Coordinates of C-alpha atoms and ligand atoms in Angstrom, one line a residue:
X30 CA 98.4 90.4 88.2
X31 CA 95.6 93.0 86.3
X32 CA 95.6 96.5 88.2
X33 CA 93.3 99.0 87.1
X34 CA 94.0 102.5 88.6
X35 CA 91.4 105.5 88.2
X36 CA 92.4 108.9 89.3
X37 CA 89.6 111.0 91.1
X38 CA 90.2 114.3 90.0
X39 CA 87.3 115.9 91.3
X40 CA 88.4 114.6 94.8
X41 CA 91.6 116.4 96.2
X42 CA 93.1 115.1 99.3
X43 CA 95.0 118.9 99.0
X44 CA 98.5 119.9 97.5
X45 CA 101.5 118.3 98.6
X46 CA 103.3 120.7 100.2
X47 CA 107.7 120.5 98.9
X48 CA 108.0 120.7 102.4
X49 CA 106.7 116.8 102.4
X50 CA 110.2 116.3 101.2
X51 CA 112.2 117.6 103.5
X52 CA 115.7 116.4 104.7
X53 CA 117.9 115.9 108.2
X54 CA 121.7 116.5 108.3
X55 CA 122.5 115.9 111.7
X56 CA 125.7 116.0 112.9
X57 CA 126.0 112.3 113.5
X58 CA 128.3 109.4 111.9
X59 CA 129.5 111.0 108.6
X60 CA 126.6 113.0 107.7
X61 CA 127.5 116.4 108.0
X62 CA 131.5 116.0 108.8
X63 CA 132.7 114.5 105.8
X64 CA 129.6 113.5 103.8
X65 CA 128.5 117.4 103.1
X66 CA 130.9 119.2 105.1
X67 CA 134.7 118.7 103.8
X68 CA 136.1 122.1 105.2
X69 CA 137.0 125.3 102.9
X70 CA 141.0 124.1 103.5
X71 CA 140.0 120.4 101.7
X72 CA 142.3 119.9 98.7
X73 CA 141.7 116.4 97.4
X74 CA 137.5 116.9 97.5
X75 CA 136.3 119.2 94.6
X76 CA 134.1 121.4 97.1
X77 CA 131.9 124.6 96.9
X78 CA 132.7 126.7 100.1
X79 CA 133.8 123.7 102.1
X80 CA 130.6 121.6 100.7
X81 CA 131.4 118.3 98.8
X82 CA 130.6 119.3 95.0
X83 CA 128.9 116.1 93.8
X84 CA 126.7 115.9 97.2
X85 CA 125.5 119.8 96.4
X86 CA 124.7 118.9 92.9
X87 CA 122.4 115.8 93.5
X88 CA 121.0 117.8 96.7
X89 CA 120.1 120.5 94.5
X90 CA 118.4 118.0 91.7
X91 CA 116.7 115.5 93.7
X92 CA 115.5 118.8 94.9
X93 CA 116.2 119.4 98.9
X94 CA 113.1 122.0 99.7
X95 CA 113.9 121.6 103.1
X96 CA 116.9 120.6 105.5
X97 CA 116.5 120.1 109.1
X98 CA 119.6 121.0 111.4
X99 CA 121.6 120.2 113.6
X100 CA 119.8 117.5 115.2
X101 CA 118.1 115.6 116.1
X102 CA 119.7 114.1 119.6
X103 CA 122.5 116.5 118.8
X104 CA 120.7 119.7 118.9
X105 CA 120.2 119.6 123.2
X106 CA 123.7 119.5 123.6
X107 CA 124.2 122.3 121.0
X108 CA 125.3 125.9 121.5
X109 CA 125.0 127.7 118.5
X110 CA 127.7 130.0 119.5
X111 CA 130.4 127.6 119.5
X112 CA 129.6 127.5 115.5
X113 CA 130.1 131.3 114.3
X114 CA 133.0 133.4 114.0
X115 CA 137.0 133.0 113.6
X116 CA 137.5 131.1 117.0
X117 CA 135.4 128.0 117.3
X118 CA 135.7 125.6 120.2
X119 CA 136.2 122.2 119.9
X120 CA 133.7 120.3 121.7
X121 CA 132.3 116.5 122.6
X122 CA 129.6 116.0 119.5
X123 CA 127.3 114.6 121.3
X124 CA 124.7 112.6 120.0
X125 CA 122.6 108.6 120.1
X126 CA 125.3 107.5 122.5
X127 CA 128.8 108.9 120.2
X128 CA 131.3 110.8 121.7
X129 CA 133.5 112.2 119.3
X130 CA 135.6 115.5 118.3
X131 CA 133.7 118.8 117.3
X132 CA 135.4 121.4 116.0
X133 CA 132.5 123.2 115.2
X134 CA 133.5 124.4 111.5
X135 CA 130.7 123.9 109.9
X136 CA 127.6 126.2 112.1
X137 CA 124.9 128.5 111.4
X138 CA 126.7 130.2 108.7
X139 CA 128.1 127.4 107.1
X140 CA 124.6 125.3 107.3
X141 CA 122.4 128.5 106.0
X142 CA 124.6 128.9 102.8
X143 CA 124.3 125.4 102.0
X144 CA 120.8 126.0 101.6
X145 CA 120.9 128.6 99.4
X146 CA 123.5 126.6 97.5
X147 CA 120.8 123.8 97.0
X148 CA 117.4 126.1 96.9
X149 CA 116.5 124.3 100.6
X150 CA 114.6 126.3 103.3
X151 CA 116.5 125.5 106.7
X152 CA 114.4 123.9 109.5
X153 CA 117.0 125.0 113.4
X154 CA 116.5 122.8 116.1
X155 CA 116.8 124.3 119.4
X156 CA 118.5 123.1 122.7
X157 CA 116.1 122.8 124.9
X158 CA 118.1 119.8 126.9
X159 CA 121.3 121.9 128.5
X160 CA 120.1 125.4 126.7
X161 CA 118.2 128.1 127.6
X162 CA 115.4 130.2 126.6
X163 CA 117.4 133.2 126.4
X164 CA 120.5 130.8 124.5
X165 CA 117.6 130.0 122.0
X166 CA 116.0 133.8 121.8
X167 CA 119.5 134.9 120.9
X168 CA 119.8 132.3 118.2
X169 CA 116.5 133.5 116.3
X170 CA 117.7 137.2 116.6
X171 CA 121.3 136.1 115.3
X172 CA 119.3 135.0 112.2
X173 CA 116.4 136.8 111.7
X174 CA 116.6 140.4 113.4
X175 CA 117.1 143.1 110.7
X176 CA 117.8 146.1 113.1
X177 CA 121.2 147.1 114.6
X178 CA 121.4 145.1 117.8
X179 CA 124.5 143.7 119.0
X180 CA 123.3 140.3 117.6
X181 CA 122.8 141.8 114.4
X182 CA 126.0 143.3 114.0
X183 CA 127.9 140.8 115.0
X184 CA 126.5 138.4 112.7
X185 CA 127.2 141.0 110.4
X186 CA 131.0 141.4 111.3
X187 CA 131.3 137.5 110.4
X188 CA 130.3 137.8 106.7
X189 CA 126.0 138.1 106.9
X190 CA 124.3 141.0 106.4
X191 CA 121.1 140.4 105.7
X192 CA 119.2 138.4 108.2
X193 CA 118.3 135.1 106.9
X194 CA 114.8 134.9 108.3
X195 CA 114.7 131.2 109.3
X196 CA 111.0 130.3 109.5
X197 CA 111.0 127.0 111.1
X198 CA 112.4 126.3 114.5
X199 CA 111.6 123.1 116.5
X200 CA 112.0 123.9 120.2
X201 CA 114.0 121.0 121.2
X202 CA 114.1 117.4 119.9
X203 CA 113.0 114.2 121.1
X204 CA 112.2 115.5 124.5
X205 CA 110.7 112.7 125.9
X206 CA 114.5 110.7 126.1
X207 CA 117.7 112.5 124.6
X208 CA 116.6 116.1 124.7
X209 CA 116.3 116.2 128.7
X210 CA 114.1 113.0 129.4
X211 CA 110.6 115.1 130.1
X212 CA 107.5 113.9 130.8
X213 CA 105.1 115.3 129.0
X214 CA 103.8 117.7 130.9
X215 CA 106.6 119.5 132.0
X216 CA 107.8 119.6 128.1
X217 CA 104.5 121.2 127.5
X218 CA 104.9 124.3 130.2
X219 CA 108.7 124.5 129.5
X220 CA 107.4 124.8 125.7
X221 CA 105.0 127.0 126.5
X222 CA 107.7 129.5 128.1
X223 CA 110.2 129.0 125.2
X224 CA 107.1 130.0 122.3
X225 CA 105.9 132.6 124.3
X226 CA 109.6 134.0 124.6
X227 CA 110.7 133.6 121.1
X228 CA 108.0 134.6 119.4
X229 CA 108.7 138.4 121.0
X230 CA 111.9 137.9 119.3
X231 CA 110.5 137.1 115.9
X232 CA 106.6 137.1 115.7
X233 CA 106.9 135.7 112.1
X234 CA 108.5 132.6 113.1
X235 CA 107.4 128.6 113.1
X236 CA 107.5 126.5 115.7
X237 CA 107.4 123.2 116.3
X238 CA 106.9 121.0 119.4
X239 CA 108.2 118.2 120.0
X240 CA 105.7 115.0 119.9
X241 CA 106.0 110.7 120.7
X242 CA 104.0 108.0 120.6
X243 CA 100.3 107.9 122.1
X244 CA 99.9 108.3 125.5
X245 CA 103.1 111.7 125.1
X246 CA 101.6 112.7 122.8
X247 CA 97.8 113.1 124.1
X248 CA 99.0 114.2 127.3
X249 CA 101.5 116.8 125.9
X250 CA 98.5 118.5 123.8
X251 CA 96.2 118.5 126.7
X252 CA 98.9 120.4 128.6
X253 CA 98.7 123.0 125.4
X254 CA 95.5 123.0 124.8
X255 CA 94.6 126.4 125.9
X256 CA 98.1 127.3 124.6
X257 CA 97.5 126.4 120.8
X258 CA 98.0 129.8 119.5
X259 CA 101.8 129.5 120.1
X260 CA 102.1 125.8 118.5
X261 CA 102.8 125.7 114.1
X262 CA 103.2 121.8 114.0
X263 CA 103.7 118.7 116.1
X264 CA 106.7 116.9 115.8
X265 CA 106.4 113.3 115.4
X266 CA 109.1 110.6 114.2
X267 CA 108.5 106.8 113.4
X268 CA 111.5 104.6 112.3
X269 CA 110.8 101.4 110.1
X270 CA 112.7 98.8 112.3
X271 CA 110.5 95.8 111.7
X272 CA 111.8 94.3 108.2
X273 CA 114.7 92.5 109.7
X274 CA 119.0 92.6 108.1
X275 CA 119.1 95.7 105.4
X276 CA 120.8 93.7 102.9
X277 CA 120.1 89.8 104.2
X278 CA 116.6 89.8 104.2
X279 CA 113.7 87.1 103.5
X280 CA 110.2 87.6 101.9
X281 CA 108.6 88.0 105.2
X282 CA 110.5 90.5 106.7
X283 CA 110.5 92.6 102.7
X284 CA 106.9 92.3 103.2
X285 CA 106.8 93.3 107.1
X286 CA 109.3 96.6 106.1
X287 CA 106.4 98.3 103.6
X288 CA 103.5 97.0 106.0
X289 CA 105.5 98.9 108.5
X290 CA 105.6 101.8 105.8
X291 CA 102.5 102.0 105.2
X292 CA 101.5 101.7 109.0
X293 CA 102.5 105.3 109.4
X294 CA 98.8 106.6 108.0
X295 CA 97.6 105.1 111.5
X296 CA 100.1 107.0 113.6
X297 CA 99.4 110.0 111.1
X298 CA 95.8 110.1 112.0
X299 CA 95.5 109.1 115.8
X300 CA 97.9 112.2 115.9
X301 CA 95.2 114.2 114.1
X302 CA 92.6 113.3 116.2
X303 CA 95.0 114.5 118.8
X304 CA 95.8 118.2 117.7
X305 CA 91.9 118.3 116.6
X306 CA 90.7 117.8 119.9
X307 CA 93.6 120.2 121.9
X308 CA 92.8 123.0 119.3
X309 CA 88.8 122.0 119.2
X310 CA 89.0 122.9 115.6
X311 CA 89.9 126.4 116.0
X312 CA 93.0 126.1 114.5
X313 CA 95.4 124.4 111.6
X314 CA 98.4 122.7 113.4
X315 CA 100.1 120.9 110.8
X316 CA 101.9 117.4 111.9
X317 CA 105.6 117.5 111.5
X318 CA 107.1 114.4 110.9
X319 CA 110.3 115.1 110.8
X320 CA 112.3 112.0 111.2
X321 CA 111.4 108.7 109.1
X322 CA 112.7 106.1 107.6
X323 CA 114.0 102.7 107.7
X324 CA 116.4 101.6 110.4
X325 CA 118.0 98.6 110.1
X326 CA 119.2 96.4 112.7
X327 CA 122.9 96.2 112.1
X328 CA 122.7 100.5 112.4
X329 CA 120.9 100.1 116.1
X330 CA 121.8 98.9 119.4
X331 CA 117.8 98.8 120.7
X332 CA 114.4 97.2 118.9
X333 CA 113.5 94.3 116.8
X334 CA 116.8 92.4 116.3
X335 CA 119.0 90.9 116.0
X336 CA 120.5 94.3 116.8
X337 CA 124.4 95.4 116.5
X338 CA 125.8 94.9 120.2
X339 CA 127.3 98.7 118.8
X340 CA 126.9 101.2 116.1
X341 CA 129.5 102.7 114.2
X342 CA 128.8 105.6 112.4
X343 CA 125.1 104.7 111.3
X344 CA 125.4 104.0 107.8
X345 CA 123.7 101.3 106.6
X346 CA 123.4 99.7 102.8
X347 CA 120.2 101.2 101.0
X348 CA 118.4 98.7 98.5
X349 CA 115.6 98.6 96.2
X350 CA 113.3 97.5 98.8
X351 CA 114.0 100.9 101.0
X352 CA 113.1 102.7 97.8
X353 CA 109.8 100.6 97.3
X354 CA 109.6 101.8 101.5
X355 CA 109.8 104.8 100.3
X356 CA 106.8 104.7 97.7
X357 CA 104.8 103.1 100.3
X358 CA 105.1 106.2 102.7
X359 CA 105.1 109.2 99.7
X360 CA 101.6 107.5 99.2
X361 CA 101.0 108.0 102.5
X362 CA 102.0 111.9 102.9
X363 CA 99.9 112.3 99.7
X364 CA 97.2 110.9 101.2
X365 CA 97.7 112.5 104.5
X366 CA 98.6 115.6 102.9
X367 CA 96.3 117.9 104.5
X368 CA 97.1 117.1 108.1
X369 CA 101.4 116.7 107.8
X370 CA 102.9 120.0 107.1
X371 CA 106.2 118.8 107.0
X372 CA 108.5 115.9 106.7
X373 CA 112.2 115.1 106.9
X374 CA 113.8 112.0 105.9
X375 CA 116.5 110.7 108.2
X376 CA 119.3 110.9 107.3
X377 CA 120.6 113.2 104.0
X378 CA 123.9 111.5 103.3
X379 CA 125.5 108.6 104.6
X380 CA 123.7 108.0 107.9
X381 CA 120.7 105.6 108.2
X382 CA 118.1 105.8 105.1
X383 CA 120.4 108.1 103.3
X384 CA 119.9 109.0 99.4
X385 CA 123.2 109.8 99.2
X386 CA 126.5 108.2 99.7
X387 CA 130.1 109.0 100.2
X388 CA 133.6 107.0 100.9
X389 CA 136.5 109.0 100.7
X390 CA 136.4 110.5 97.0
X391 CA 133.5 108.0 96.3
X392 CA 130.0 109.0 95.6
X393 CA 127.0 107.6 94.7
X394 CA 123.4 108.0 95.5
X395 CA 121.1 105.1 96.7
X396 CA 117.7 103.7 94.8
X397 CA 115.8 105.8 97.7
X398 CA 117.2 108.6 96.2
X399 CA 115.8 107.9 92.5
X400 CA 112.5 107.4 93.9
X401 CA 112.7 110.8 95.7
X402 CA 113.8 112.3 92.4
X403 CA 111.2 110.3 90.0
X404 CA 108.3 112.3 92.5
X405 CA 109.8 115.9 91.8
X406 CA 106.1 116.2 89.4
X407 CA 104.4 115.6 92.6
X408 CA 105.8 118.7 94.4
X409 CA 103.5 121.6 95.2
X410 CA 100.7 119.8 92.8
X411 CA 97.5 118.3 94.1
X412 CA 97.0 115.3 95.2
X413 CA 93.6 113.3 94.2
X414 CA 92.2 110.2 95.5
X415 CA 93.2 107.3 93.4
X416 CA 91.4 103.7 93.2
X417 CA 93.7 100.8 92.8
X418 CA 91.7 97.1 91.7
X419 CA 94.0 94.9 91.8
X420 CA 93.4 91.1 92.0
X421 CA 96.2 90.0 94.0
X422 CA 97.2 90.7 98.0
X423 CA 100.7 90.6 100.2
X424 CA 100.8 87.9 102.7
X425 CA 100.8 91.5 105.1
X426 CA 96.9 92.0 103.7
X427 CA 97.8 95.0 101.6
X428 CA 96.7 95.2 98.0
X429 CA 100.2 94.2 95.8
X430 CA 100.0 97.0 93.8
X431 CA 99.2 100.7 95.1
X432 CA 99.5 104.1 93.6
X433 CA 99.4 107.9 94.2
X434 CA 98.1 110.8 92.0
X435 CA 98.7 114.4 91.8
X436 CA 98.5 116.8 89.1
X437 CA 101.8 116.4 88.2
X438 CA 101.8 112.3 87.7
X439 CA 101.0 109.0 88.8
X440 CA 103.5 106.6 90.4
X441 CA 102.9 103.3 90.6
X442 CA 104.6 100.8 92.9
X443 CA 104.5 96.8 92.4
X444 CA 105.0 96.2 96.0
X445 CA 105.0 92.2 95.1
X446 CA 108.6 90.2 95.4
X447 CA 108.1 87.9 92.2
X448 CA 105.0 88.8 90.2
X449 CA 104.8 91.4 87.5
X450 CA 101.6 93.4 87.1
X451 CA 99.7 94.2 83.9
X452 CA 98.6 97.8 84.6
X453 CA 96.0 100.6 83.1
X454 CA 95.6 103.6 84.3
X455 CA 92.8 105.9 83.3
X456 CA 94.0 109.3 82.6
X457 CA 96.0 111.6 80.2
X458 CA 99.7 110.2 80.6
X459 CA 101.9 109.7 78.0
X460 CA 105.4 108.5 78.9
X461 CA 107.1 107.1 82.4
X462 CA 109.9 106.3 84.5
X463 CA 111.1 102.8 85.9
X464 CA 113.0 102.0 88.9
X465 CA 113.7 98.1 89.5
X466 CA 116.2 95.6 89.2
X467 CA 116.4 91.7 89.1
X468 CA 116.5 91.7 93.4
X469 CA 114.8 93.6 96.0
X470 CA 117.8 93.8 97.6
X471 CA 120.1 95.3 94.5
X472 CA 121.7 98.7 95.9
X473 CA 124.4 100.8 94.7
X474 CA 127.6 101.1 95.2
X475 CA 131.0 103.4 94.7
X476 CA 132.2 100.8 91.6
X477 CA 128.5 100.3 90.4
X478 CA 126.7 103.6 90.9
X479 CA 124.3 102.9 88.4
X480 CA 123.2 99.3 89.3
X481 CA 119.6 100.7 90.0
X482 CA 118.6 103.8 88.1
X483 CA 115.6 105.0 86.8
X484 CA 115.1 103.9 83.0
X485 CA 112.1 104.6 80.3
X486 CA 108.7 102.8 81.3
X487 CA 107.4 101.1 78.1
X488 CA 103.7 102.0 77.4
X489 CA 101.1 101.3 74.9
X490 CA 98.1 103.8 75.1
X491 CA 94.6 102.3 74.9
X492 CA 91.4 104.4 74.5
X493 CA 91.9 107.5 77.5
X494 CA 94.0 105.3 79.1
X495 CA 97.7 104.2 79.1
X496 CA 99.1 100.6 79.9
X497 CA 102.2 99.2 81.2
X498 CA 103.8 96.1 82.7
X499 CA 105.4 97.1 86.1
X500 CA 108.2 93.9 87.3
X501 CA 107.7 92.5 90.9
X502 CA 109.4 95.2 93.2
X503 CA 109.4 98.3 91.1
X504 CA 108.3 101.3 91.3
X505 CA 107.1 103.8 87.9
X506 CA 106.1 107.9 87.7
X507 CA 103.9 108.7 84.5
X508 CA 103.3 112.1 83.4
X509 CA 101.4 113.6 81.2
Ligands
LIG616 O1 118.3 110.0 113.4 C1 119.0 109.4 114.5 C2 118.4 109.8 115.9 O2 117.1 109.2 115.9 C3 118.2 111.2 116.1 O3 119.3 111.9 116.6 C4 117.1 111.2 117.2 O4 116.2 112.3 117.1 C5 116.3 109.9 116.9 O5 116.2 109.1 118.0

């Protein structure tokens, strides 16, 4: 294949915000028990204040701008009280169907220091399923009151002084179905009382309601619409589901996964059209997507099967084709960059599309994680309009090469299963990563962490121009 990319500098989609690469630690399967949490007491796990060392050090290098927590489903059955101070209770963790022990250990203390520990700004999700408006008020003056109430005191007596100031709180989570099975326009008033209520708490907070598919989601905003001064951003989520097995996959279900990626633009923009009409351009409500990823069968019990008749603790394999997924929808936010304010990948370690893995003493990190890491030059830059020629398309219709640009980089992503492309790009680069390996389905693993890593892009530079050969299902950042 030829592909000839051209970088539009002189038309900016906007700058991607780092909050575009957001994380979600929820405390389901072994994502925050065990994958990042180990306990202070944990002997045989090298740990930094009960926080698994090796997970803290590629958190804080992929980079983690943003962690959402506690949930997801979780976070309506969660009472932030149980998680602070010397006595915690030990509770049902309750969350997508699991039933398990909960001792609480790690809570708002524990989850706010981790993200100083790895430079992320914490995104709370509120109970709005068996909590209250007062349960949640009290939570936003635990963290962010800087006057001596009791609240503030006490949070003071268990080790924090200075208020935190949590910006971003999402009042509730998947309300439609876990978070107290709404329709949408009771959400909408109940969300309407909650903003109005916690925003006398904290006037400088964010908030973020909580969003579906279509016909939620337009009804939802035209219960807000004369309400819009109290919404931030519009939660949505969208799962990949559609590319079949995660390891045990053919070509057409590789090729139906990034179709499915790249799909999200759609959903993106009918949601736009949405907020645009409830706030009648008045004002900037920013979508929040704040759960994606792939979801493989074997890690559901619901959706495009065969599914798993039950789930374990939601981990599932990650290969080089979630990675290429992964490309597919960072092109996406890039584009889209204007209308999403935030994103959240789902889930941070171990659970679902996770970049990070754990087993016992074990760690590795997945090829989705080198792809997050190979776009750190695309944080906080601008993002331009880029035209990919390219002579070649997927049986999906999609062009088989596609790329994004910023003023930080280009990356490139062969999105083909067996051809290699012949690529020039048209602007001042000098010098690239690669990610690939000799299968779309290569992954990591605890004895071969470093089957798929990034390595040095070979380039030749022609004219203005630079040119590479990128292998079928690969995925390369240039910088300058
Ligand atoms: O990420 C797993 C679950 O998916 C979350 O708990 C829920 O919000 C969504 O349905």
């Amino acid at each position: 294949m030829n592909v000839g990319i051209t970088v539009r500098d002189t038309e900016p989609y906007g700058v991607v915000s780092p909050r575009l690469y957001g994380h979600f630690a929820e405390h389901l399967g072994r994502c925050c028990y065990d994958g990042l949490w180990v306990g202070r007491h944990c002997n045989d796990i090298e740990h930094v204040n009960g926080f698994r060392k090796d997970v803290v050090n590629a958190l804080r290098a992929m980079p983690t701008p943003l962690l959402r927590w506690p949930g997801g489903c979780y976070a309506d059955h969660y009472h932030w009280r149980d998680g602070i101070g010397p006595n915690r209770p030990v509770r049902l963790g309750l969350s997508c169907g699991r039933r398990v022990l909960d001792d609480n250990s790690l809570g708002t203390h524990e989850f706010l220091r981790l993200c100083e520990l790895i430079g992320a700004e914490p995104y709370l999700a509120g109970n709005m399923g068996s909590g209250s408006v007062q349960e949640m008020c009290d939570w936003v003056e635990y963290c962010n009151v800087d006057i001596s109430t009791t609240l503030g005191l006490e949070r003071k007596a268990n080790g924090r002084g200075e208020p935190w100031g949590v910006k971003l709180w999402g009042v509730g989570n998947e309300n439609w179905g876990c978070g107290g099975n709404y329709d949408p326009e009771s959400y909408a008033l109940e969300y309407r009382r909650y903003s109005l209520m916690l925003q006398h708490v904290d006037p400088t907070i964010e908030m973020v309601v909580c969003g579906h598919e279509t016909d939620w989601n337009r009804r939802c905003l035209d219960k807000l619409r004369n309400h819009m001064g109290f919404v931030d951003h519009f939660s949505i989520h969208r799962y990949w589901v559609k590319g079949g097995h995660g390891t045990d996959f053919s070509a057409d279900d590789y090729y139906a996964l990034l179709s499915e990626a790249q799909q999200t633009e759609d959903f993106i923009l009918e949601t736009r059209a949405f907020i645009e009409d409830a706030t009648g351009g008045q004002k900037k409500v920013g979508i929040a997507l704040d759960e994606w990823g792939v979801w493989h069968p074997e890690a559901r019990t619901w959706g495009p099967g065969p599914v798993a008749s039950e789930v374990g603790d939601y981990s599932q394999a990650g290969t080089l084709r979630d990675a290429i997924a992964t490309a597919v929808g960072l092109e996406v936010f890039h584009r889209q960059c204007d209308s999403l304010s935030l994103a959240n990948l789902a889930q941070v370690v171990n659970v679902l599309h996770a970049p990070i893995m754990t087993e016992g003493g074990d760690f590795w990190v997945t090829p989705t994680y080198h792809v997050l890491a190979m776009h750190k030059p695309h944080l906080g830059a601008t993002a331009y309009r880029c035209d990919v020629t390219v002579d070649t398309d997927l049986p999906t219709g999609e062009g088989a090469v596609s790329a994004t640009a910023t003023s930080g980089g280009v990356t490139v992503t062969n999105r083909h299963l067996t051809e290699s492309a012949v690529v020039r790009v048209d602007a001042g680069l000098t010098r690239g990563w690669l990610l690939t390996a000799d299968s779309a389905g290569a992954q990591n693993s605890a004895s071969a962490p470093d089957s798929v890593s990034p390595q040095p892009l070979e380039v030749r530079h022609e004219g203005a121009g630079i040119v590479f050969e990128l292998p079928p299902h690969s995925v390369a950042t240039l910088t300058a």
